[in-house]
Amino acid sequence: MEIAAAKMIGAGLACIALVGAGIGIGNVFGSYLSGALRNPGAAATQTTNLLLGFALCEATGLFGLVIALLILFAF
Amino acid sequence: MDGGKADDAGVNIRALIFALLALACLVIGMVIVVGFMKHGIGFLKLFVPHAPWYLLILLIPIEVISFLTRPISLSVRLFANMLAGHTMLAVFGGFVVALGSAGGILSVLSIAPMLLIVAIMLLELLVAFLQAYVFAILTCIYLNEALHLHDHH
């Protein structure tokens, strides 16, 4: 029983990784928006980098989610 | 919702992660082959950044490790996005079933999570295209790095 409880706690702790992902995604879009408002002409050229940064950021948080699911179901 | 054997969700999760791992290993294998074809043994300079020699002792293992973990990060990124989407769909599907079987006014309310499922599916469509795009872009970046070792500035 303690093992099951510890698994739950561990999986919950692993989801803290999503805090970093949230900060990162907010930073990506916030910085893009402030840059785009300063220089709207260059905004359209940076969409690729925006999406790339967003996806890389989001994936980092999802790695934590994978760890949580591994703890819950794989061990 | 048991992630170990998610055949009931229509997706065999273990098959998915190995298929993605094979795809990513193909990408990295191609990068290595192309790099050695273009530069010969000089391709190994990819692992030697511009730094003083006493930092290289630390940096070369880091570069090698970061190169070797690329297939893992490539495949796990795609896999985690798909898994998160499917998990969310499964959770909301559970809401629909639980509300629908509750009876009375609650059964009527089960239309709300069902509409949310449609919205989430559209979001997942966006994420799927985005992640495929990111996979392709990262492949291009890795290939570009292998073709023009450090001289791209």
PDB file of N, CA, C and O in Angstrom, chain A:
ATOM      1  N   MET A   1       0.826  -1.207   0.000  1.00  0.00           N
ATOM      2  CA  MET A   1       0.000   0.000   0.000  1.00  0.00           C
ATOM      3  C   MET A   1       0.862   1.260   0.000  1.00  0.00           C
ATOM      4  O   MET A   1       0.568   2.210  -0.698  1.00  0.00           O
ATOM      5  N   GLU A   2       1.955   1.218   0.831  1.00  0.00           N
ATOM      6  CA  GLU A   2       2.819   2.406   0.848  1.00  0.00           C
ATOM      7  C   GLU A   2       3.433   2.643  -0.523  1.00  0.00           C
ATOM      8  O   GLU A   2       3.632   3.787  -0.924  1.00  0.00           O
ATOM      9  N   ILE A   3       3.738   1.513  -1.221  1.00  0.00           N
ATOM     10  CA  ILE A   3       4.330   1.654  -2.556  1.00  0.00           C
ATOM     11  C   ILE A   3       3.365   2.401  -3.471  1.00  0.00           C
ATOM     12  O   ILE A   3       3.749   3.324  -4.201  1.00  0.00           O
ATOM     13  N   ALA A   4       2.087   2.000  -3.419  1.00  0.00           N
ATOM     14  CA  ALA A   4       1.101   2.648  -4.293  1.00  0.00           C
ATOM     15  C   ALA A   4       0.994   4.133  -3.963  1.00  0.00           C
ATOM     16  O   ALA A   4       0.957   4.980  -4.872  1.00  0.00           O
ATOM     17  N   ALA A   5       0.984   4.439  -2.657  1.00  0.00           N
ATOM     18  CA  ALA A   5       0.891   5.848  -2.255  1.00  0.00           C
ATOM     19  C   ALA A   5       2.125   6.617  -2.717  1.00  0.00           C
ATOM     20  O   ALA A   5       2.020   7.742  -3.231  1.00  0.00           O
ATOM     21  N   ALA A   6       3.306   5.985  -2.558  1.00  0.00           N
ATOM     22  CA  ALA A   6       4.538   6.657  -2.971  1.00  0.00           C
ATOM     23  C   ALA A   6       4.552   6.904  -4.465  1.00  0.00           C
ATOM     24  O   ALA A   6       5.039   7.937  -4.939  1.00  0.00           O
ATOM     25  N   LYS A   7       3.986   5.947  -5.245  1.00  0.00           N
ATOM     26  CA  LYS A   7       3.900   6.139  -6.692  1.00  0.00           C
ATOM     27  C   LYS A   7       3.048   7.361  -7.020  1.00  0.00           C
ATOM     28  O   LYS A   7       3.407   8.168  -7.883  1.00  0.00           O
ATOM     29  N   MET A   8       1.913   7.470  -6.330  1.00  0.00           N
ATOM     30  CA  MET A   8       1.038   8.614  -6.580  1.00  0.00           C
ATOM     31  C   MET A   8       1.771   9.923  -6.286  1.00  0.00           C
ATOM     32  O   MET A   8       1.713  10.886  -7.065  1.00  0.00           O
ATOM     33  N   ILE A   9       2.467   9.959  -5.122  1.00  0.00           N
ATOM     34  CA  ILE A   9       3.179  11.185  -4.756  1.00  0.00           C
ATOM     35  C   ILE A   9       4.276  11.485  -5.772  1.00  0.00           C
ATOM     36  O   ILE A   9       4.454  12.629  -6.210  1.00  0.00           O
ATOM     37  N   GLY A  10       4.989  10.445  -6.178  1.00  0.00           N
ATOM     38  CA  GLY A  10       6.062  10.644  -7.147  1.00  0.00           C
ATOM     39  C   GLY A  10       5.539  11.166  -8.470  1.00  0.00           C
ATOM     40  O   GLY A  10       6.121  12.068  -9.073  1.00  0.00           O
ATOM     41  N   ALA A  11       4.417  10.598  -8.928  1.00  0.00           N
ATOM     42  CA  ALA A  11       3.849  11.051 -10.197  1.00  0.00           C
ATOM     43  C   ALA A  11       3.397  12.503 -10.090  1.00  0.00           C
ATOM     44  O   ALA A  11       3.604  13.296 -11.012  1.00  0.00           O
ATOM     45  N   GLY A  12       2.815  12.845  -8.938  1.00  0.00           N
ATOM     46  CA  GLY A  12       2.409  14.237  -8.735  1.00  0.00           C
ATOM     47  C   GLY A  12       3.596  15.172  -8.743  1.00  0.00           C
ATOM     48  O   GLY A  12       3.553  16.255  -9.341  1.00  0.00           O
ATOM     49  N   LEU A  13       4.693  14.743  -8.099  1.00  0.00           N
ATOM     50  CA  LEU A  13       5.894  15.585  -8.075  1.00  0.00           C
ATOM     51  C   LEU A  13       6.476  15.738  -9.486  1.00  0.00           C
ATOM     52  O   LEU A  13       6.961  16.815  -9.841  1.00  0.00           O
ATOM     53  N   ALA A  14       6.405  14.662 -10.265  1.00  0.00           N
ATOM     54  CA  ALA A  14       6.970  14.739 -11.625  1.00  0.00           C
ATOM     55  C   ALA A  14       6.207  15.754 -12.466  1.00  0.00           C
ATOM     56  O   ALA A  14       6.770  16.327 -13.393  1.00  0.00           O
ATOM     57  N   CYS A  15       4.939  15.969 -12.156  1.00  0.00           N
ATOM     58  CA  CYS A  15       4.148  16.933 -12.936  1.00  0.00           C
ATOM     59  C   CYS A  15       4.556  18.370 -12.651  1.00  0.00           C
ATOM     60  O   CYS A  15       4.093  19.287 -13.341  1.00  0.00           O
ATOM     61  N   ILE A  16       5.423  18.592 -11.623  1.00  0.00           N
ATOM     62  CA  ILE A  16       5.925  19.947 -11.382  1.00  0.00           C
ATOM     63  C   ILE A  16       6.714  20.437 -12.599  1.00  0.00           C
ATOM     64  O   ILE A  16       6.855  21.640 -12.819  1.00  0.00           O
ATOM     65  N   ALA A  17       7.196  19.496 -13.415  1.00  0.00           N
ATOM     66  CA  ALA A  17       7.913  19.891 -14.631  1.00  0.00           C
ATOM     67  C   ALA A  17       7.069  20.825 -15.487  1.00  0.00           C
ATOM     68  O   ALA A  17       7.601  21.666 -16.216  1.00  0.00           O
ATOM     69  N   LEU A  18       5.748  20.696 -15.397  1.00  0.00           N
ATOM     70  CA  LEU A  18       4.870  21.527 -16.224  1.00  0.00           C
ATOM     71  C   LEU A  18       4.921  22.988 -15.801  1.00  0.00           C
ATOM     72  O   LEU A  18       4.562  23.864 -16.595  1.00  0.00           O
ATOM     73  N   VAL A  19       5.353  23.272 -14.558  1.00  0.00           N
ATOM     74  CA  VAL A  19       5.548  24.669 -14.143  1.00  0.00           C
ATOM     75  C   VAL A  19       6.557  25.347 -15.065  1.00  0.00           C
ATOM     76  O   VAL A  19       6.306  26.434 -15.612  1.00  0.00           O
ATOM     77  N   GLY A  20       7.690  24.661 -15.258  1.00  0.00           N
ATOM     78  CA  GLY A  20       8.724  25.216 -16.121  1.00  0.00           C
ATOM     79  C   GLY A  20       8.237  25.397 -17.539  1.00  0.00           C
ATOM     80  O   GLY A  20       8.526  26.408 -18.188  1.00  0.00           O
ATOM     81  N   ALA A  21       7.459  24.421 -18.016  1.00  0.00           N
ATOM     82  CA  ALA A  21       6.939  24.529 -19.383  1.00  0.00           C
ATOM     83  C   ALA A  21       6.002  25.725 -19.501  1.00  0.00           C
ATOM     84  O   ALA A  21       6.039  26.451 -20.500  1.00  0.00           O
ATOM     85  N   GLY A  22       5.183  25.932 -18.469  1.00  0.00           N
ATOM     86  CA  GLY A  22       4.262  27.074 -18.511  1.00  0.00           C
ATOM     87  C   GLY A  22       5.008  28.393 -18.544  1.00  0.00           C
ATOM     88  O   GLY A  22       4.695  29.279 -19.353  1.00  0.00           O
ATOM     89  N   ILE A  23       6.025  28.513 -17.681  1.00  0.00           N
ATOM     90  CA  ILE A  23       6.827  29.738 -17.674  1.00  0.00           C
ATOM     91  C   ILE A  23       7.494  29.934 -19.029  1.00  0.00           C
ATOM     92  O   ILE A  23       7.519  31.027 -19.597  1.00  0.00           O
ATOM     93  N   GLY A  24       8.022  28.819 -19.568  1.00  0.00           N
ATOM     94  CA  GLY A  24       8.734  28.913 -20.839  1.00  0.00           C
ATOM     95  C   GLY A  24       7.833  29.338 -21.976  1.00  0.00           C
ATOM     96  O   GLY A  24       8.185  30.210 -22.771  1.00  0.00           O
ATOM     97  N   ILE A  25       6.642  28.730 -22.059  1.00  0.00           N
ATOM     98  CA  ILE A  25       5.734  29.070 -23.160  1.00  0.00           C
ATOM     99  C   ILE A  25       5.273  30.514 -23.026  1.00  0.00           C
ATOM    100  O   ILE A  25       5.197  31.259 -24.016  1.00  0.00           O
ATOM    101  N   GLY A  26       4.987  30.928 -21.787  1.00  0.00           N
ATOM    102  CA  GLY A  26       4.616  32.324 -21.575  1.00  0.00           C
ATOM    103  C   GLY A  26       5.716  33.271 -22.003  1.00  0.00           C
ATOM    104  O   GLY A  26       5.467  34.304 -22.640  1.00  0.00           O
ATOM    105  N   ASN A  27       6.944  32.874 -21.697  1.00  0.00           N
ATOM    106  CA  ASN A  27       8.093  33.696 -22.072  1.00  0.00           C
ATOM    107  C   ASN A  27       8.241  33.780 -23.585  1.00  0.00           C
ATOM    108  O   ASN A  27       8.481  34.864 -24.146  1.00  0.00           O
ATOM    109  N   VAL A  28       8.070  32.631 -24.249  1.00  0.00           N
ATOM    110  CA  VAL A  28       8.207  32.602 -25.714  1.00  0.00           C
ATOM    111  C   VAL A  28       7.218  33.561 -26.353  1.00  0.00           C
ATOM    112  O   VAL A  28       7.593  34.446 -27.138  1.00  0.00           O
ATOM    113  N   PHE A  29       5.931  33.416 -25.983  1.00  0.00           N
ATOM    114  CA  PHE A  29       4.925  34.235 -26.651  1.00  0.00           C
ATOM    115  C   PHE A  29       4.984  35.686 -26.182  1.00  0.00           C
ATOM    116  O   PHE A  29       4.752  36.597 -26.979  1.00  0.00           O
ATOM    117  N   GLY A  30       5.299  35.900 -24.899  1.00  0.00           N
ATOM    118  CA  GLY A  30       5.414  37.268 -24.410  1.00  0.00           C
ATOM    119  C   GLY A  30       6.535  38.011 -25.108  1.00  0.00           C
ATOM    120  O   GLY A  30       6.369  39.159 -25.544  1.00  0.00           O
ATOM    121  N   SER A  31       7.684  37.345 -25.221  1.00  0.00           N
ATOM    122  CA  SER A  31       8.813  38.007 -25.883  1.00  0.00           C
ATOM    123  C   SER A  31       8.507  38.248 -27.350  1.00  0.00           C
ATOM    124  O   SER A  31       8.849  39.299 -27.905  1.00  0.00           O
ATOM    125  N   TYR A  32       7.844  37.273 -27.981  1.00  0.00           N
ATOM    126  CA  TYR A  32       7.504  37.456 -29.400  1.00  0.00           C
ATOM    127  C   TYR A  32       6.564  38.648 -29.561  1.00  0.00           C
ATOM    128  O   TYR A  32       6.742  39.468 -30.461  1.00  0.00           O
ATOM    129  N   LEU A  33       5.579  38.735 -28.648  1.00  0.00           N
ATOM    130  CA  LEU A  33       4.595  39.811 -28.777  1.00  0.00           C
ATOM    131  C   LEU A  33       5.247  41.168 -28.556  1.00  0.00           C
ATOM    132  O   LEU A  33       4.995  42.128 -29.307  1.00  0.00           O
ATOM    133  N   SER A  34       6.111  41.269 -27.533  1.00  0.00           N
ATOM    134  CA  SER A  34       6.738  42.565 -27.292  1.00  0.00           C
ATOM    135  C   SER A  34       7.670  42.925 -28.441  1.00  0.00           C
ATOM    136  O   SER A  34       7.747  44.088 -28.858  1.00  0.00           O
ATOM    137  N   GLY A  35       8.363  41.928 -28.993  1.00  0.00           N
ATOM    138  CA  GLY A  35       9.212  42.203 -30.142  1.00  0.00           C
ATOM    139  C   GLY A  35       8.394  42.591 -31.361  1.00  0.00           C
ATOM    140  O   GLY A  35       8.759  43.493 -32.108  1.00  0.00           O
ATOM    141  N   ALA A  36       7.256  41.900 -31.546  1.00  0.00           N
ATOM    142  CA  ALA A  36       6.436  42.161 -32.724  1.00  0.00           C
ATOM    143  C   ALA A  36       5.784  43.530 -32.647  1.00  0.00           C
ATOM    144  O   ALA A  36       5.581  44.185 -33.675  1.00  0.00           O
ATOM    145  N   LEU A  37       5.456  43.984 -31.434  1.00  0.00           N
ATOM    146  CA  LEU A  37       4.848  45.305 -31.320  1.00  0.00           C
ATOM    147  C   LEU A  37       5.872  46.405 -31.516  1.00  0.00           C
ATOM    148  O   LEU A  37       5.543  47.500 -31.987  1.00  0.00           O
ATOM    149  N   ARG A  38       7.126  46.129 -31.153  1.00  0.00           N
ATOM    150  CA  ARG A  38       8.166  47.128 -31.397  1.00  0.00           C
ATOM    151  C   ARG A  38       8.479  47.236 -32.878  1.00  0.00           C
ATOM    152  O   ARG A  38       8.733  48.316 -33.401  1.00  0.00           O
ATOM    153  N   ASN A  39       8.506  46.094 -33.552  1.00  0.00           N
ATOM    154  CA  ASN A  39       8.916  46.068 -34.949  1.00  0.00           C
ATOM    155  C   ASN A  39       7.977  45.155 -35.731  1.00  0.00           C
ATOM    156  O   ASN A  39       8.305  44.013 -36.008  1.00  0.00           O
ATOM    157  N   PRO A  40       6.772  45.659 -36.044  1.00  0.00           N
ATOM    158  CA  PRO A  40       5.775  44.794 -36.693  1.00  0.00           C
ATOM    159  C   PRO A  40       6.230  44.273 -38.050  1.00  0.00           C
ATOM    160  O   PRO A  40       5.782  43.214 -38.478  1.00  0.00           O
ATOM    161  N   GLY A  41       7.127  44.983 -38.698  1.00  0.00           N
ATOM    162  CA  GLY A  41       7.563  44.553 -40.020  1.00  0.00           C
ATOM    163  C   GLY A  41       8.293  43.230 -39.986  1.00  0.00           C
ATOM    164  O   GLY A  41       8.187  42.433 -40.911  1.00  0.00           O
ATOM    165  N   ALA A  42       9.059  43.009 -38.906  1.00  0.00           N
ATOM    166  CA  ALA A  42       9.848  41.784 -38.827  1.00  0.00           C
ATOM    167  C   ALA A  42       9.076  40.640 -38.196  1.00  0.00           C
ATOM    168  O   ALA A  42       9.586  39.526 -38.119  1.00  0.00           O
ATOM    169  N   ALA A  43       7.850  40.916 -37.731  1.00  0.00           N
ATOM    170  CA  ALA A  43       7.123  39.895 -36.975  1.00  0.00           C
ATOM    171  C   ALA A  43       6.832  38.663 -37.808  1.00  0.00           C
ATOM    172  O   ALA A  43       7.011  37.535 -37.362  1.00  0.00           O
ATOM    173  N   ALA A  44       6.391  38.895 -39.062  1.00  0.00           N
ATOM    174  CA  ALA A  44       5.961  37.761 -39.884  1.00  0.00           C
ATOM    175  C   ALA A  44       7.118  36.833 -40.202  1.00  0.00           C
ATOM    176  O   ALA A  44       6.924  35.625 -40.398  1.00  0.00           O
ATOM    177  N   THR A  45       8.345  37.386 -40.237  1.00  0.00           N
ATOM    178  CA  THR A  45       9.482  36.535 -40.599  1.00  0.00           C
ATOM    179  C   THR A  45       9.895  35.610 -39.464  1.00  0.00           C
ATOM    180  O   THR A  45      10.649  34.682 -39.684  1.00  0.00           O
ATOM    181  N   GLN A  46       9.402  35.887 -38.257  1.00  0.00           N
ATOM    182  CA  GLN A  46       9.862  35.108 -37.104  1.00  0.00           C
ATOM    183  C   GLN A  46       8.850  34.054 -36.661  1.00  0.00           C
ATOM    184  O   GLN A  46       9.012  33.454 -35.603  1.00  0.00           O
ATOM    185  N   THR A  47       7.798  33.836 -37.467  1.00  0.00           N
ATOM    186  CA  THR A  47       6.782  32.859 -37.071  1.00  0.00           C
ATOM    187  C   THR A  47       7.382  31.465 -36.913  1.00  0.00           C
ATOM    188  O   THR A  47       7.017  30.717 -36.011  1.00  0.00           O
ATOM    189  N   THR A  48       8.318  31.115 -37.809  1.00  0.00           N
ATOM    190  CA  THR A  48       8.957  29.802 -37.730  1.00  0.00           C
ATOM    191  C   THR A  48       9.648  29.613 -36.397  1.00  0.00           C
ATOM    192  O   THR A  48       9.459  28.604 -35.713  1.00  0.00           O
ATOM    193  N   ASN A  49      10.455  30.626 -36.018  1.00  0.00           N
ATOM    194  CA  ASN A  49      11.174  30.526 -34.751  1.00  0.00           C
ATOM    195  C   ASN A  49      10.211  30.492 -33.580  1.00  0.00           C
ATOM    196  O   ASN A  49      10.457  29.805 -32.584  1.00  0.00           O
ATOM    197  N   LEU A  50       9.092  31.236 -33.701  1.00  0.00           N
ATOM    198  CA  LEU A  50       8.095  31.248 -32.634  1.00  0.00           C
ATOM    199  C   LEU A  50       7.533  29.853 -32.419  1.00  0.00           C
ATOM    200  O   LEU A  50       7.495  29.352 -31.282  1.00  0.00           O
ATOM    201  N   LEU A  51       7.124  29.220 -33.531  1.00  0.00           N
ATOM    202  CA  LEU A  51       6.515  27.889 -33.406  1.00  0.00           C
ATOM    203  C   LEU A  51       7.536  26.874 -32.911  1.00  0.00           C
ATOM    204  O   LEU A  51       7.219  26.006 -32.090  1.00  0.00           O
ATOM    205  N   LEU A  52       8.775  27.017 -33.409  1.00  0.00           N
ATOM    206  CA  LEU A  52       9.823  26.090 -32.977  1.00  0.00           C
ATOM    207  C   LEU A  52      10.062  26.228 -31.475  1.00  0.00           C
ATOM    208  O   LEU A  52      10.107  25.232 -30.744  1.00  0.00           O
ATOM    209  N   GLY A  53      10.190  27.472 -31.016  1.00  0.00           N
ATOM    210  CA  GLY A  53      10.411  27.691 -29.582  1.00  0.00           C
ATOM    211  C   GLY A  53       9.256  27.186 -28.755  1.00  0.00           C
ATOM    212  O   GLY A  53       9.452  26.557 -27.712  1.00  0.00           O
ATOM    213  N   PHE A  54       8.028  27.420 -29.240  1.00  0.00           N
ATOM    214  CA  PHE A  54       6.850  26.955 -28.517  1.00  0.00           C
ATOM    215  C   PHE A  54       6.861  25.431 -28.385  1.00  0.00           C
ATOM    216  O   PHE A  54       6.670  24.886 -27.303  1.00  0.00           O
ATOM    217  N   ALA A  55       7.119  24.746 -29.511  1.00  0.00           N
ATOM    218  CA  ALA A  55       7.044  23.288 -29.491  1.00  0.00           C
ATOM    219  C   ALA A  55       8.144  22.693 -28.622  1.00  0.00           C
ATOM    220  O   ALA A  55       7.912  21.733 -27.879  1.00  0.00           O
ATOM    221  N   LEU A  56       9.366  23.281 -28.706  1.00  0.00           N
ATOM    222  CA  LEU A  56      10.457  22.763 -27.889  1.00  0.00           C
ATOM    223  C   LEU A  56      10.152  22.944 -26.411  1.00  0.00           C
ATOM    224  O   LEU A  56      10.405  22.076 -25.585  1.00  0.00           O
ATOM    225  N   CYS A  57       9.584  24.107 -26.077  1.00  0.00           N
ATOM    226  CA  CYS A  57       9.224  24.410 -24.687  1.00  0.00           C
ATOM    227  C   CYS A  57       8.188  23.434 -24.170  1.00  0.00           C
ATOM    228  O   CYS A  57       8.324  22.872 -23.082  1.00  0.00           O
ATOM    229  N   GLU A  58       7.142  23.253 -24.973  1.00  0.00           N
ATOM    230  CA  GLU A  58       6.045  22.406 -24.548  1.00  0.00           C
ATOM    231  C   GLU A  58       6.529  20.974 -24.349  1.00  0.00           C
ATOM    232  O   GLU A  58       6.119  20.296 -23.408  1.00  0.00           O
ATOM    233  N   ALA A  59       7.424  20.530 -25.236  1.00  0.00           N
ATOM    234  CA  ALA A  59       7.903  19.158 -25.144  1.00  0.00           C
ATOM    235  C   ALA A  59       8.639  18.925 -23.840  1.00  0.00           C
ATOM    236  O   ALA A  59       8.543  17.839 -23.257  1.00  0.00           O
ATOM    237  N   THR A  60       9.367  19.953 -23.363  1.00  0.00           N
ATOM    238  CA  THR A  60      10.107  19.784 -22.112  1.00  0.00           C
ATOM    239  C   THR A  60       9.169  19.462 -20.959  1.00  0.00           C
ATOM    240  O   THR A  60       9.463  18.615 -20.121  1.00  0.00           O
ATOM    241  N   GLY A  61       8.020  20.155 -20.935  1.00  0.00           N
ATOM    242  CA  GLY A  61       7.048  19.843 -19.888  1.00  0.00           C
ATOM    243  C   GLY A  61       6.453  18.463 -20.059  1.00  0.00           C
ATOM    244  O   GLY A  61       6.224  17.751 -19.083  1.00  0.00           O
ATOM    245  N   LEU A  62       6.244  18.078 -21.323  1.00  0.00           N
ATOM    246  CA  LEU A  62       5.643  16.762 -21.562  1.00  0.00           C
ATOM    247  C   LEU A  62       6.597  15.637 -21.192  1.00  0.00           C
ATOM    248  O   LEU A  62       6.159  14.540 -20.862  1.00  0.00           O
ATOM    249  N   PHE A  63       7.920  15.923 -21.227  1.00  0.00           N
ATOM    250  CA  PHE A  63       8.859  14.908 -20.742  1.00  0.00           C
ATOM    251  C   PHE A  63       8.545  14.576 -19.287  1.00  0.00           C
ATOM    252  O   PHE A  63       8.580  13.414 -18.875  1.00  0.00           O
ATOM    253  N   GLY A  64       8.242  15.615 -18.492  1.00  0.00           N
ATOM    254  CA  GLY A  64       7.872  15.389 -17.095  1.00  0.00           C
ATOM    255  C   GLY A  64       6.613  14.556 -16.987  1.00  0.00           C
ATOM    256  O   GLY A  64       6.507  13.675 -16.123  1.00  0.00           O
ATOM    257  N   LEU A  65       5.665  14.814 -17.890  1.00  0.00           N
ATOM    258  CA  LEU A  65       4.429  14.028 -17.897  1.00  0.00           C
ATOM    259  C   LEU A  65       4.722  12.562 -18.199  1.00  0.00           C
ATOM    260  O   LEU A  65       4.142  11.652 -17.583  1.00  0.00           O
ATOM    261  N   VAL A  66       5.644  12.329 -19.152  1.00  0.00           N
ATOM    262  CA  VAL A  66       6.019  10.953 -19.482  1.00  0.00           C
ATOM    263  C   VAL A  66       6.631  10.271 -18.266  1.00  0.00           C
ATOM    264  O   VAL A  66       6.343   9.105 -17.974  1.00  0.00           O
ATOM    265  N   ILE A  67       7.481  11.024 -17.521  1.00  0.00           N
ATOM    266  CA  ILE A  67       8.078  10.451 -16.314  1.00  0.00           C
ATOM    267  C   ILE A  67       6.983  10.065 -15.336  1.00  0.00           C
ATOM    268  O   ILE A  67       7.024   8.987 -14.726  1.00  0.00           O
ATOM    269  N   ALA A  68       5.985  10.949 -15.181  1.00  0.00           N
ATOM    270  CA  ALA A  68       4.883  10.643 -14.262  1.00  0.00           C
ATOM    271  C   ALA A  68       4.156   9.380 -14.678  1.00  0.00           C
ATOM    272  O   ALA A  68       3.872   8.501 -13.846  1.00  0.00           O
ATOM    273  N   LEU A  69       3.874   9.234 -15.974  1.00  0.00           N
ATOM    274  CA  LEU A  69       3.164   8.047 -16.436  1.00  0.00           C
ATOM    275  C   LEU A  69       4.034   6.801 -16.288  1.00  0.00           C
ATOM    276  O   LEU A  69       3.527   5.714 -15.983  1.00  0.00           O
ATOM    277  N   LEU A  70       5.350   6.970 -16.495  1.00  0.00           N
ATOM    278  CA  LEU A  70       6.261   5.831 -16.304  1.00  0.00           C
ATOM    279  C   LEU A  70       6.217   5.374 -14.854  1.00  0.00           C
ATOM    280  O   LEU A  70       6.153   4.178 -14.569  1.00  0.00           O
ATOM    281  N   ILE A  71       6.268   6.346 -13.932  1.00  0.00           N
ATOM    282  CA  ILE A  71       6.238   5.993 -12.515  1.00  0.00           C
ATOM    283  C   ILE A  71       4.939   5.268 -12.192  1.00  0.00           C
ATOM    284  O   ILE A  71       4.927   4.248 -11.496  1.00  0.00           O
ATOM    285  N   LEU A  72       3.831   5.760 -12.758  1.00  0.00           N
ATOM    286  CA  LEU A  72       2.535   5.190 -12.417  1.00  0.00           C
ATOM    287  C   LEU A  72       2.350   3.800 -13.003  1.00  0.00           C
ATOM    288  O   LEU A  72       1.842   2.897 -12.335  1.00  0.00           O
ATOM    289  N   PHE A  73       2.740   3.607 -14.272  1.00  0.00           N
ATOM    290  CA  PHE A  73       2.310   2.404 -14.972  1.00  0.00           C
ATOM    291  C   PHE A  73       3.436   1.456 -15.322  1.00  0.00           C
ATOM    292  O   PHE A  73       3.205   0.272 -15.505  1.00  0.00           O
ATOM    293  N   ALA A  74       4.674   1.960 -15.460  1.00  0.00           N
ATOM    294  CA  ALA A  74       5.733   1.088 -15.954  1.00  0.00           C
ATOM    295  C   ALA A  74       6.473   0.370 -14.829  1.00  0.00           C
ATOM    296  O   ALA A  74       7.040  -0.692 -15.046  1.00  0.00           O
ATOM    297  N   PHE A  75       6.460   0.945 -13.613  1.00  0.00           N
ATOM    298  CA  PHE A  75       7.197   0.288 -12.524  1.00  0.00           C
ATOM    299  C   PHE A  75       6.262  -0.450 -11.586  1.00  0.00           C
ATOM    300  O   PHE A  75       5.200   0.035 -11.275  1.00  0.00           O
TER     301      PHE A  75
END
